């Protein structure tokens, strides 16, 4: 969870993630974790800036050969 997603927007200061969206996100992550657990896998969930969290996970795992990600599209005002 990137803390920057829960701050105000850069244009008008409205929350990027309101309480209903956050609840849906948390319930979805919980459901995904439970589904993966039933299949013998797991889900790693972290809070922090992705550029820091991913770097730390790679360091902890030590044998990572590839990392895939997407970048949030920002509206240019």
PDB file of N, CA, C and O in Angstrom, chain B, residues numbered from 101:
ATOM      1  N   UNK B 101       0.846  -1.173   0.000  1.00  0.00           N
ATOM      2  CA  UNK B 101       0.000   0.000   0.000  1.00  0.00           C
ATOM      3  C   UNK B 101       0.891   1.235   0.000  1.00  0.00           C
ATOM      4  O   UNK B 101       1.663   1.457   0.932  1.00  0.00           O
ATOM      5  N   UNK B 102       0.777   2.016  -1.030  1.00  0.00           N
ATOM      6  CA  UNK B 102       1.566   3.236  -1.172  1.00  0.00           C
ATOM      7  C   UNK B 102       0.854   4.365  -0.420  1.00  0.00           C
ATOM      8  O   UNK B 102      -0.258   4.741  -0.791  1.00  0.00           O
ATOM      9  N   UNK B 103       1.476   4.909   0.628  1.00  0.00           N
ATOM     10  CA  UNK B 103       0.825   5.959   1.418  1.00  0.00           C
ATOM     11  C   UNK B 103       0.403   7.170   0.586  1.00  0.00           C
ATOM     12  O   UNK B 103      -0.520   7.892   0.961  1.00  0.00           O
ATOM     13  N   UNK B 104       1.073   7.388  -0.532  1.00  0.00           N
ATOM     14  CA  UNK B 104       0.738   8.533  -1.380  1.00  0.00           C
ATOM     15  C   UNK B 104      -0.645   8.400  -2.009  1.00  0.00           C
ATOM     16  O   UNK B 104      -1.226   9.393  -2.446  1.00  0.00           O
ATOM     17  N   UNK B 105      -1.173   7.180  -2.058  1.00  0.00           N
ATOM     18  CA  UNK B 105      -2.506   6.966  -2.633  1.00  0.00           C
ATOM     19  C   UNK B 105      -3.620   7.372  -1.673  1.00  0.00           C
ATOM     20  O   UNK B 105      -4.793   7.366  -2.047  1.00  0.00           O
ATOM     21  N   UNK B 106      -3.268   7.720  -0.453  1.00  0.00           N
ATOM     22  CA  UNK B 106      -4.280   8.045   0.547  1.00  0.00           C
ATOM     23  C   UNK B 106      -4.205   9.512   0.967  1.00  0.00           C
ATOM     24  O   UNK B 106      -4.847   9.927   1.931  1.00  0.00           O
ATOM     25  N   UNK B 107      -3.417  10.283   0.232  1.00  0.00           N
ATOM     26  CA  UNK B 107      -3.313  11.721   0.458  1.00  0.00           C
ATOM     27  C   UNK B 107      -4.259  12.434  -0.494  1.00  0.00           C
ATOM     28  O   UNK B 107      -4.942  11.791  -1.292  1.00  0.00           O
ATOM     29  N   UNK B 108      -4.302  13.740  -0.418  1.00  0.00           N
ATOM     30  CA  UNK B 108      -5.120  14.515  -1.338  1.00  0.00           C
ATOM     31  C   UNK B 108      -4.515  14.530  -2.727  1.00  0.00           C
ATOM     32  O   UNK B 108      -3.314  14.321  -2.897  1.00  0.00           O
ATOM     33  N   UNK B 109      -5.349  14.778  -3.713  1.00  0.00           N
ATOM     34  CA  UNK B 109      -4.859  14.877  -5.084  1.00  0.00           C
ATOM     35  C   UNK B 109      -4.016  16.135  -5.247  1.00  0.00           C
ATOM     36  O   UNK B 109      -4.115  17.071  -4.454  1.00  0.00           O
ATOM     37  N   UNK B 110      -3.196  16.143  -6.275  1.00  0.00           N
ATOM     38  CA  UNK B 110      -2.331  17.303  -6.488  1.00  0.00           C
ATOM     39  C   UNK B 110      -3.099  18.485  -7.069  1.00  0.00           C
ATOM     40  O   UNK B 110      -2.594  19.608  -7.049  1.00  0.00           O
ATOM     41  N   UNK B 111      -4.304  18.261  -7.584  1.00  0.00           N
ATOM     42  CA  UNK B 111      -5.062  19.363  -8.203  1.00  0.00           C
ATOM     43  C   UNK B 111      -5.947  20.095  -7.193  1.00  0.00           C
ATOM     44  O   UNK B 111      -5.852  21.314  -7.050  1.00  0.00           O
ATOM     45  N   UNK B 112      -6.792  19.365  -6.505  1.00  0.00           N
ATOM     46  CA  UNK B 112      -7.791  20.016  -5.653  1.00  0.00           C
ATOM     47  C   UNK B 112      -7.774  19.560  -4.196  1.00  0.00           C
ATOM     48  O   UNK B 112      -8.569  20.036  -3.386  1.00  0.00           O
ATOM     49  N   UNK B 113      -6.884  18.653  -3.868  1.00  0.00           N
ATOM     50  CA  UNK B 113      -6.777  18.203  -2.492  1.00  0.00           C
ATOM     51  C   UNK B 113      -7.813  17.176  -2.062  1.00  0.00           C
ATOM     52  O   UNK B 113      -7.876  16.831  -0.882  1.00  0.00           O
ATOM     53  N   UNK B 114      -8.636  16.672  -3.001  1.00  0.00           N
ATOM     54  CA  UNK B 114      -9.612  15.629  -2.659  1.00  0.00           C
ATOM     55  C   UNK B 114      -8.875  14.329  -2.394  1.00  0.00           C
ATOM     56  O   UNK B 114      -7.832  14.079  -2.997  1.00  0.00           O
ATOM     57  N   UNK B 115      -9.397  13.497  -1.502  1.00  0.00           N
ATOM     58  CA  UNK B 115      -8.730  12.226  -1.241  1.00  0.00           C
ATOM     59  C   UNK B 115      -8.714  11.355  -2.499  1.00  0.00           C
ATOM     60  O   UNK B 115      -9.720  11.245  -3.200  1.00  0.00           O
ATOM     61  N   UNK B 116      -7.555  10.736  -2.779  1.00  0.00           N
ATOM     62  CA  UNK B 116      -7.464   9.839  -3.925  1.00  0.00           C
ATOM     63  C   UNK B 116      -8.194   8.529  -3.634  1.00  0.00           C
ATOM     64  O   UNK B 116      -8.714   7.882  -4.543  1.00  0.00           O
ATOM     65  N   UNK B 117      -8.226   8.151  -2.372  1.00  0.00           N
ATOM     66  CA  UNK B 117      -8.893   6.917  -1.964  1.00  0.00           C
ATOM     67  C   UNK B 117      -9.798   7.245  -0.785  1.00  0.00           C
ATOM     68  O   UNK B 117      -9.326   7.496   0.324  1.00  0.00           O
ATOM     69  N   UNK B 118     -11.096   7.241  -1.035  1.00  0.00           N
ATOM     70  CA  UNK B 118     -12.056   7.519   0.017  1.00  0.00           C
ATOM     71  C   UNK B 118     -12.335   6.278   0.847  1.00  0.00           C
ATOM     72  O   UNK B 118     -11.794   5.212   0.552  1.00  0.00           O
ATOM     73  N   UNK B 119     -13.169   6.387   1.880  1.00  0.00           N
ATOM     74  CA  UNK B 119     -13.412   5.268   2.795  1.00  0.00           C
ATOM     75  C   UNK B 119     -14.053   4.059   2.119  1.00  0.00           C
ATOM     76  O   UNK B 119     -13.726   2.925   2.470  1.00  0.00           O
ATOM     77  N   UNK B 120     -14.953   4.266   1.164  1.00  0.00           N
ATOM     78  CA  UNK B 120     -15.607   3.128   0.507  1.00  0.00           C
ATOM     79  C   UNK B 120     -14.640   2.398  -0.414  1.00  0.00           C
ATOM     80  O   UNK B 120     -14.628   1.168  -0.465  1.00  0.00           O
ATOM     81  N   UNK B 121     -13.841   3.152  -1.134  1.00  0.00           N
ATOM     82  CA  UNK B 121     -12.840   2.542  -2.016  1.00  0.00           C
ATOM     83  C   UNK B 121     -11.796   1.792  -1.194  1.00  0.00           C
ATOM     84  O   UNK B 121     -11.379   0.696  -1.568  1.00  0.00           O
ATOM     85  N   UNK B 122     -11.378   2.373  -0.089  1.00  0.00           N
ATOM     86  CA  UNK B 122     -10.396   1.721   0.774  1.00  0.00           C
ATOM     87  C   UNK B 122     -10.950   0.420   1.336  1.00  0.00           C
ATOM     88  O   UNK B 122     -10.249  -0.592   1.357  1.00  0.00           O
ATOM     89  N   UNK B 123     -12.204   0.434   1.791  1.00  0.00           N
ATOM     90  CA  UNK B 123     -12.812  -0.793   2.324  1.00  0.00           C
ATOM     91  C   UNK B 123     -12.863  -1.873   1.250  1.00  0.00           C
ATOM     92  O   UNK B 123     -12.555  -3.033   1.522  1.00  0.00           O
ATOM     93  N   UNK B 124     -13.254  -1.498   0.022  1.00  0.00           N
ATOM     94  CA  UNK B 124     -13.293  -2.451  -1.084  1.00  0.00           C
ATOM     95  C   UNK B 124     -11.895  -3.014  -1.354  1.00  0.00           C
ATOM     96  O   UNK B 124     -11.740  -4.219  -1.556  1.00  0.00           O
ATOM     97  N   UNK B 125     -10.894  -2.159  -1.359  1.00  0.00           N
ATOM     98  CA  UNK B 125      -9.525  -2.590  -1.600  1.00  0.00           C
ATOM     99  C   UNK B 125      -9.056  -3.569  -0.529  1.00  0.00           C
ATOM    100  O   UNK B 125      -8.474  -4.606  -0.847  1.00  0.00           O
ATOM    101  N   UNK B 126      -9.306  -3.245   0.728  1.00  0.00           N
ATOM    102  CA  UNK B 126      -8.889  -4.128   1.822  1.00  0.00           C
ATOM    103  C   UNK B 126      -9.602  -5.473   1.773  1.00  0.00           C
ATOM    104  O   UNK B 126      -8.983  -6.514   1.995  1.00  0.00           O
ATOM    105  N   UNK B 127     -10.904  -5.455   1.482  1.00  0.00           N
ATOM    106  CA  UNK B 127     -11.661  -6.709   1.366  1.00  0.00           C
ATOM    107  C   UNK B 127     -11.155  -7.534   0.188  1.00  0.00           C
ATOM    108  O   UNK B 127     -11.079  -8.759   0.280  1.00  0.00           O
ATOM    109  N   UNK B 128     -10.809  -6.878  -0.915  1.00  0.00           N
ATOM    110  CA  UNK B 128     -10.302  -7.581  -2.092  1.00  0.00           C
ATOM    111  C   UNK B 128      -8.956  -8.238  -1.810  1.00  0.00           C
ATOM    112  O   UNK B 128      -8.723  -9.381  -2.202  1.00  0.00           O
ATOM    113  N   UNK B 129      -8.072  -7.513  -1.130  1.00  0.00           N
ATOM    114  CA  UNK B 129      -6.760  -8.060  -0.786  1.00  0.00           C
ATOM    115  C   UNK B 129      -6.920  -9.243   0.171  1.00  0.00           C
ATOM    116  O   UNK B 129      -6.236 -10.256   0.027  1.00  0.00           O
ATOM    117  N   UNK B 130      -7.813  -9.117   1.136  1.00  0.00           N
ATOM    118  CA  UNK B 130      -8.066 -10.213   2.081  1.00  0.00           C
ATOM    119  C   UNK B 130      -8.586 -11.445   1.350  1.00  0.00           C
ATOM    120  O   UNK B 130      -8.146 -12.562   1.621  1.00  0.00           O
ATOM    121  N   UNK B 131      -9.522 -11.242   0.422  1.00  0.00           N
ATOM    122  CA  UNK B 131     -10.066 -12.360  -0.344  1.00  0.00           C
ATOM    123  C   UNK B 131      -8.987 -13.008  -1.212  1.00  0.00           C
ATOM    124  O   UNK B 131      -8.919 -14.234  -1.298  1.00  0.00           O
ATOM    125  N   UNK B 132      -8.149 -12.201  -1.851  1.00  0.00           N
ATOM    126  CA  UNK B 132      -7.064 -12.740  -2.670  1.00  0.00           C
ATOM    127  C   UNK B 132      -6.105 -13.560  -1.823  1.00  0.00           C
ATOM    128  O   UNK B 132      -5.684 -14.645  -2.226  1.00  0.00           O
ATOM    129  N   UNK B 133      -5.760 -13.043  -0.647  1.00  0.00           N
ATOM    130  CA  UNK B 133      -4.854 -13.780   0.245  1.00  0.00           C
ATOM    131  C   UNK B 133      -5.450 -15.131   0.649  1.00  0.00           C
ATOM    132  O   UNK B 133      -4.753 -16.145   0.655  1.00  0.00           O
ATOM    133  N   UNK B 134      -6.745 -15.138   0.986  1.00  0.00           N
ATOM    134  CA  UNK B 134      -7.401 -16.390   1.374  1.00  0.00           C
ATOM    135  C   UNK B 134      -7.464 -17.370   0.211  1.00  0.00           C
ATOM    136  O   UNK B 134      -7.262 -18.569   0.405  1.00  0.00           O
ATOM    137  N   UNK B 135      -7.741 -16.879  -1.000  1.00  0.00           N
ATOM    138  CA  UNK B 135      -7.792 -17.737  -2.186  1.00  0.00           C
ATOM    139  C   UNK B 135      -6.417 -18.333  -2.476  1.00  0.00           C
ATOM    140  O   UNK B 135      -6.306 -19.524  -2.764  1.00  0.00           O
ATOM    141  N   UNK B 136      -5.384 -17.523  -2.403  1.00  0.00           N
ATOM    142  CA  UNK B 136      -4.027 -18.020  -2.630  1.00  0.00           C
ATOM    143  C   UNK B 136      -3.622 -19.040  -1.571  1.00  0.00           C
ATOM    144  O   UNK B 136      -2.963 -20.034  -1.876  1.00  0.00           O
ATOM    145  N   UNK B 137      -4.016 -18.789  -0.334  1.00  0.00           N
ATOM    146  CA  UNK B 137      -3.683 -19.713   0.762  1.00  0.00           C
ATOM    147  C   UNK B 137      -4.295 -21.084   0.521  1.00  0.00           C
ATOM    148  O   UNK B 137      -3.653 -22.102   0.779  1.00  0.00           O
ATOM    149  N   UNK B 138      -5.542 -21.123   0.024  1.00  0.00           N
ATOM    150  CA  UNK B 138      -6.202 -22.395  -0.282  1.00  0.00           C
ATOM    151  C   UNK B 138      -5.470 -23.158  -1.382  1.00  0.00           C
ATOM    152  O   UNK B 138      -5.560 -24.384  -1.460  1.00  0.00           O
ATOM    153  N   UNK B 139      -4.752 -22.438  -2.222  1.00  0.00           N
ATOM    154  CA  UNK B 139      -4.018 -23.056  -3.324  1.00  0.00           C
ATOM    155  C   UNK B 139      -2.553 -23.309  -2.966  1.00  0.00           C
ATOM    156  O   UNK B 139      -1.755 -23.685  -3.825  1.00  0.00           O
ATOM    157  N   UNK B 140      -2.206 -23.102  -1.697  1.00  0.00           N
ATOM    158  CA  UNK B 140      -0.857 -23.379  -1.232  1.00  0.00           C
ATOM    159  C   UNK B 140       0.141 -22.256  -1.492  1.00  0.00           C
ATOM    160  O   UNK B 140       1.350 -22.485  -1.477  1.00  0.00           O
ATOM    161  N   UNK B 141      -0.351 -21.059  -1.727  1.00  0.00           N
ATOM    162  CA  UNK B 141       0.530 -19.922  -1.975  1.00  0.00           C
ATOM    163  C   UNK B 141       0.281 -18.860  -0.907  1.00  0.00           C
ATOM    164  O   UNK B 141      -0.391 -19.120   0.091  1.00  0.00           O
ATOM    165  N   UNK B 142       0.814 -17.689  -1.116  1.00  0.00           N
ATOM    166  CA  UNK B 142       0.627 -16.613  -0.163  1.00  0.00           C
ATOM    167  C   UNK B 142       0.657 -15.274  -0.883  1.00  0.00           C
ATOM    168  O   UNK B 142       0.939 -15.209  -2.079  1.00  0.00           O
ATOM    169  N   UNK B 143       0.372 -14.234  -0.167  1.00  0.00           N
ATOM    170  CA  UNK B 143       0.397 -12.884  -0.710  1.00  0.00           C
ATOM    171  C   UNK B 143       1.200 -12.008   0.228  1.00  0.00           C
ATOM    172  O   UNK B 143       0.915 -11.941   1.423  1.00  0.00           O
ATOM    173  N   UNK B 144       2.198 -11.341  -0.309  1.00  0.00           N
ATOM    174  CA  UNK B 144       3.008 -10.427   0.480  1.00  0.00           C
ATOM    175  C   UNK B 144       2.368  -9.047   0.388  1.00  0.00           C
ATOM    176  O   UNK B 144       2.172  -8.527  -0.711  1.00  0.00           O
ATOM    177  N   UNK B 145       2.046  -8.456   1.520  1.00  0.00           N
ATOM    178  CA  UNK B 145       1.439  -7.129   1.557  1.00  0.00           C
ATOM    179  C   UNK B 145       2.349  -6.234   2.394  1.00  0.00           C
ATOM    180  O   UNK B 145       2.728  -6.581   3.512  1.00  0.00           O
ATOM    181  N   UNK B 146       2.686  -5.093   1.837  1.00  0.00           N
ATOM    182  CA  UNK B 146       3.551  -4.150   2.540  1.00  0.00           C
ATOM    183  C   UNK B 146       2.976  -2.747   2.417  1.00  0.00           C
ATOM    184  O   UNK B 146       2.204  -2.457   1.502  1.00  0.00           O
ATOM    185  N   UNK B 147       3.359  -1.886   3.344  1.00  0.00           N
ATOM    186  CA  UNK B 147       2.990  -0.473   3.304  1.00  0.00           C
ATOM    187  C   UNK B 147       4.270   0.325   3.126  1.00  0.00           C
ATOM    188  O   UNK B 147       5.245   0.125   3.850  1.00  0.00           O
ATOM    189  N   UNK B 148       4.258   1.222   2.165  1.00  0.00           N
ATOM    190  CA  UNK B 148       5.421   2.066   1.930  1.00  0.00           C
ATOM    191  C   UNK B 148       5.514   2.443   0.471  1.00  0.00           C
ATOM    192  O   UNK B 148       4.712   1.996  -0.349  1.00  0.00           O
ATOM    193  N   UNK B 149       6.478   3.253   0.153  1.00  0.00           N
ATOM    194  CA  UNK B 149       6.691   3.647  -1.233  1.00  0.00           C
ATOM    195  C   UNK B 149       7.173   2.423  -2.010  1.00  0.00           C
ATOM    196  O   UNK B 149       8.132   1.773  -1.593  1.00  0.00           O
ATOM    197  N   UNK B 150       6.535   2.101  -3.118  1.00  0.00           N
ATOM    198  CA  UNK B 150       6.915   0.900  -3.872  1.00  0.00           C
ATOM    199  C   UNK B 150       8.399   0.841  -4.222  1.00  0.00           C
ATOM    200  O   UNK B 150       9.003  -0.231  -4.185  1.00  0.00           O
ATOM    201  N   UNK B 151       8.988   1.984  -4.561  1.00  0.00           N
ATOM    202  CA  UNK B 151      10.407   1.985  -4.921  1.00  0.00           C
ATOM    203  C   UNK B 151      11.286   1.562  -3.750  1.00  0.00           C
ATOM    204  O   UNK B 151      12.389   1.057  -3.961  1.00  0.00           O
ATOM    205  N   UNK B 152      10.820   1.757  -2.528  1.00  0.00           N
ATOM    206  CA  UNK B 152      11.566   1.314  -1.346  1.00  0.00           C
ATOM    207  C   UNK B 152      11.198  -0.124  -0.976  1.00  0.00           C
ATOM    208  O   UNK B 152      12.074  -0.942  -0.695  1.00  0.00           O
ATOM    209  N   UNK B 153       9.909  -0.423  -0.979  1.00  0.00           N
ATOM    210  CA  UNK B 153       9.435  -1.742  -0.561  1.00  0.00           C
ATOM    211  C   UNK B 153       9.940  -2.837  -1.496  1.00  0.00           C
ATOM    212  O   UNK B 153      10.398  -3.885  -1.040  1.00  0.00           O
ATOM    213  N   UNK B 154       9.855  -2.594  -2.802  1.00  0.00           N
ATOM    214  CA  UNK B 154      10.304  -3.605  -3.769  1.00  0.00           C
ATOM    215  C   UNK B 154      11.807  -3.829  -3.633  1.00  0.00           C
ATOM    216  O   UNK B 154      12.268  -4.970  -3.652  1.00  0.00           O
ATOM    217  N   UNK B 155      12.565  -2.756  -3.496  1.00  0.00           N
ATOM    218  CA  UNK B 155      14.016  -2.889  -3.317  1.00  0.00           C
ATOM    219  C   UNK B 155      14.326  -3.745  -2.081  1.00  0.00           C
ATOM    220  O   UNK B 155      15.189  -4.621  -2.132  1.00  0.00           O
ATOM    221  N   UNK B 156      13.621  -3.490  -0.976  1.00  0.00           N
ATOM    222  CA  UNK B 156      13.850  -4.245   0.256  1.00  0.00           C
ATOM    223  C   UNK B 156      13.468  -5.716   0.093  1.00  0.00           C
ATOM    224  O   UNK B 156      14.170  -6.597   0.591  1.00  0.00           O
ATOM    225  N   UNK B 157      12.358  -5.987  -0.603  1.00  0.00           N
ATOM    226  CA  UNK B 157      11.948  -7.374  -0.834  1.00  0.00           C
ATOM    227  C   UNK B 157      12.971  -8.122  -1.688  1.00  0.00           C
ATOM    228  O   UNK B 157      13.295  -9.277  -1.414  1.00  0.00           O
ATOM    229  N   UNK B 158      13.476  -7.453  -2.726  1.00  0.00           N
ATOM    230  CA  UNK B 158      14.490  -8.079  -3.578  1.00  0.00           C
ATOM    231  C   UNK B 158      15.730  -8.413  -2.753  1.00  0.00           C
ATOM    232  O   UNK B 158      16.319  -9.484  -2.902  1.00  0.00           O
ATOM    233  N   UNK B 159      16.111  -7.495  -1.895  1.00  0.00           N
ATOM    234  CA  UNK B 159      17.275  -7.732  -1.036  1.00  0.00           C
ATOM    235  C   UNK B 159      17.024  -8.915  -0.103  1.00  0.00           C
ATOM    236  O   UNK B 159      17.908  -9.750   0.086  1.00  0.00           O
ATOM    237  N   UNK B 160      15.830  -8.994   0.482  1.00  0.00           N
ATOM    238  CA  UNK B 160      15.495 -10.087   1.399  1.00  0.00           C
ATOM    239  C   UNK B 160      15.467 -11.428   0.678  1.00  0.00           C
ATOM    240  O   UNK B 160      15.962 -12.426   1.201  1.00  0.00           O
ATOM    241  N   UNK B 161      14.887 -11.456  -0.525  1.00  0.00           N
ATOM    242  CA  UNK B 161      14.751 -12.717  -1.262  1.00  0.00           C
ATOM    243  C   UNK B 161      16.069 -13.151  -1.887  1.00  0.00           C
ATOM    244  O   UNK B 161      16.377 -14.342  -1.923  1.00  0.00           O
ATOM    245  N   UNK B 162      16.831 -12.215  -2.367  1.00  0.00           N
ATOM    246  CA  UNK B 162      18.162 -12.505  -2.861  1.00  0.00           C
ATOM    247  C   UNK B 162      18.268 -13.157  -4.225  1.00  0.00           C
ATOM    248  O   UNK B 162      19.316 -13.039  -4.859  1.00  0.00           O
ATOM    249  N   UNK B 163      17.247 -13.836  -4.710  1.00  0.00           N
ATOM    250  CA  UNK B 163      17.367 -14.552  -5.985  1.00  0.00           C
ATOM    251  C   UNK B 163      16.268 -14.137  -6.961  1.00  0.00           C
ATOM    252  O   UNK B 163      15.628 -14.991  -7.575  1.00  0.00           O
ATOM    253  N   UNK B 164      16.053 -12.862  -7.102  1.00  0.00           N
ATOM    254  CA  UNK B 164      15.015 -12.346  -7.997  1.00  0.00           C
ATOM    255  C   UNK B 164      15.622 -12.113  -9.370  1.00  0.00           C
ATOM    256  O   UNK B 164      16.639 -11.431  -9.499  1.00  0.00           O
ATOM    257  N   UNK B 165      14.990 -12.686 -10.406  1.00  0.00           N
ATOM    258  CA  UNK B 165      15.522 -12.516 -11.760  1.00  0.00           C
ATOM    259  C   UNK B 165      14.738 -11.499 -12.571  1.00  0.00           C
ATOM    260  O   UNK B 165      15.233 -11.019 -13.591  1.00  0.00           O
ATOM    261  N   UNK B 166      13.514 -11.154 -12.140  1.00  0.00           N
ATOM    262  CA  UNK B 166      12.713 -10.180 -12.885  1.00  0.00           C
ATOM    263  C   UNK B 166      11.701  -9.534 -11.953  1.00  0.00           C
ATOM    264  O   UNK B 166      11.239 -10.143 -10.988  1.00  0.00           O
ATOM    265  N   UNK B 167      11.368  -8.290 -12.262  1.00  0.00           N
ATOM    266  CA  UNK B 167      10.352  -7.547 -11.523  1.00  0.00           C
ATOM    267  C   UNK B 167       9.466  -6.861 -12.551  1.00  0.00           C
ATOM    268  O   UNK B 167       9.969  -6.207 -13.465  1.00  0.00           O
ATOM    269  N   UNK B 168       8.150  -7.004 -12.410  1.00  0.00           N
ATOM    270  CA  UNK B 168       7.206  -6.344 -13.312  1.00  0.00           C
ATOM    271  C   UNK B 168       6.376  -5.361 -12.502  1.00  0.00           C
ATOM    272  O   UNK B 168       6.048  -5.628 -11.346  1.00  0.00           O
ATOM    273  N   UNK B 169       6.039  -4.240 -13.093  1.00  0.00           N
ATOM    274  CA  UNK B 169       5.255  -3.228 -12.399  1.00  0.00           C
ATOM    275  C   UNK B 169       4.536  -2.370 -13.420  1.00  0.00           C
ATOM    276  O   UNK B 169       4.804  -2.453 -14.619  1.00  0.00           O
ATOM    277  N   UNK B 170       3.625  -1.545 -12.937  1.00  0.00           N
ATOM    278  CA  UNK B 170       2.981  -0.555 -13.801  1.00  0.00           C
ATOM    279  C   UNK B 170       3.075   0.803 -13.131  1.00  0.00           C
ATOM    280  O   UNK B 170       3.196   0.904 -11.910  1.00  0.00           O
ATOM    281  N   UNK B 171       3.020   1.823 -13.930  1.00  0.00           N
ATOM    282  CA  UNK B 171       3.096   3.177 -13.412  1.00  0.00           C
ATOM    283  C   UNK B 171       1.728   3.816 -13.509  1.00  0.00           C
ATOM    284  O   UNK B 171       1.035   3.668 -14.516  1.00  0.00           O
ATOM    285  N   UNK B 172       1.335   4.528 -12.461  1.00  0.00           N
ATOM    286  CA  UNK B 172       0.053   5.211 -12.458  1.00  0.00           C
ATOM    287  C   UNK B 172       0.050   6.311 -13.506  1.00  0.00           C
ATOM    288  O   UNK B 172       0.989   7.101 -13.601  1.00  0.00           O
ATOM    289  N   UNK B 173      -1.009   6.349 -14.283  1.00  0.00           N
ATOM    290  CA  UNK B 173      -1.149   7.393 -15.286  1.00  0.00           C
ATOM    291  C   UNK B 173      -1.664   8.647 -14.585  1.00  0.00           C
ATOM    292  O   UNK B 173      -2.665   8.602 -13.870  1.00  0.00           O
ATOM    293  N   UNK B 174      -0.983   9.744 -14.790  1.00  0.00           N
ATOM    294  CA  UNK B 174      -1.386  11.008 -14.170  1.00  0.00           C
ATOM    295  C   UNK B 174      -1.930  11.939 -15.223  1.00  0.00           C
ATOM    296  O   UNK B 174      -1.393  12.056 -16.324  1.00  0.00           O
ATOM    297  N   UNK B 175      -2.996  12.590 -14.862  1.00  0.00           N
ATOM    298  CA  UNK B 175      -3.581  13.564 -15.751  1.00  0.00           C
ATOM    299  C   UNK B 175      -2.725  14.828 -15.730  1.00  0.00           C
ATOM    300  O   UNK B 175      -2.359  15.327 -14.666  1.00  0.00           O
ATOM    301  N   UNK B 176      -2.417  15.329 -16.901  1.00  0.00           N
ATOM    302  CA  UNK B 176      -1.634  16.556 -16.989  1.00  0.00           C
ATOM    303  C   UNK B 176      -2.596  17.738 -17.034  1.00  0.00           C
ATOM    304  O   UNK B 176      -3.465  17.822 -17.902  1.00  0.00           O
ATOM    305  N   UNK B 177      -2.423  18.637 -16.093  1.00  0.00           N
ATOM    306  CA  UNK B 177      -3.334  19.789 -16.000  1.00  0.00           C
ATOM    307  C   UNK B 177      -2.633  21.022 -16.492  1.00  0.00           C
ATOM    308  O   UNK B 177      -3.219  22.104 -16.500  1.00  0.00           O
TER     309      UNK B 177
END
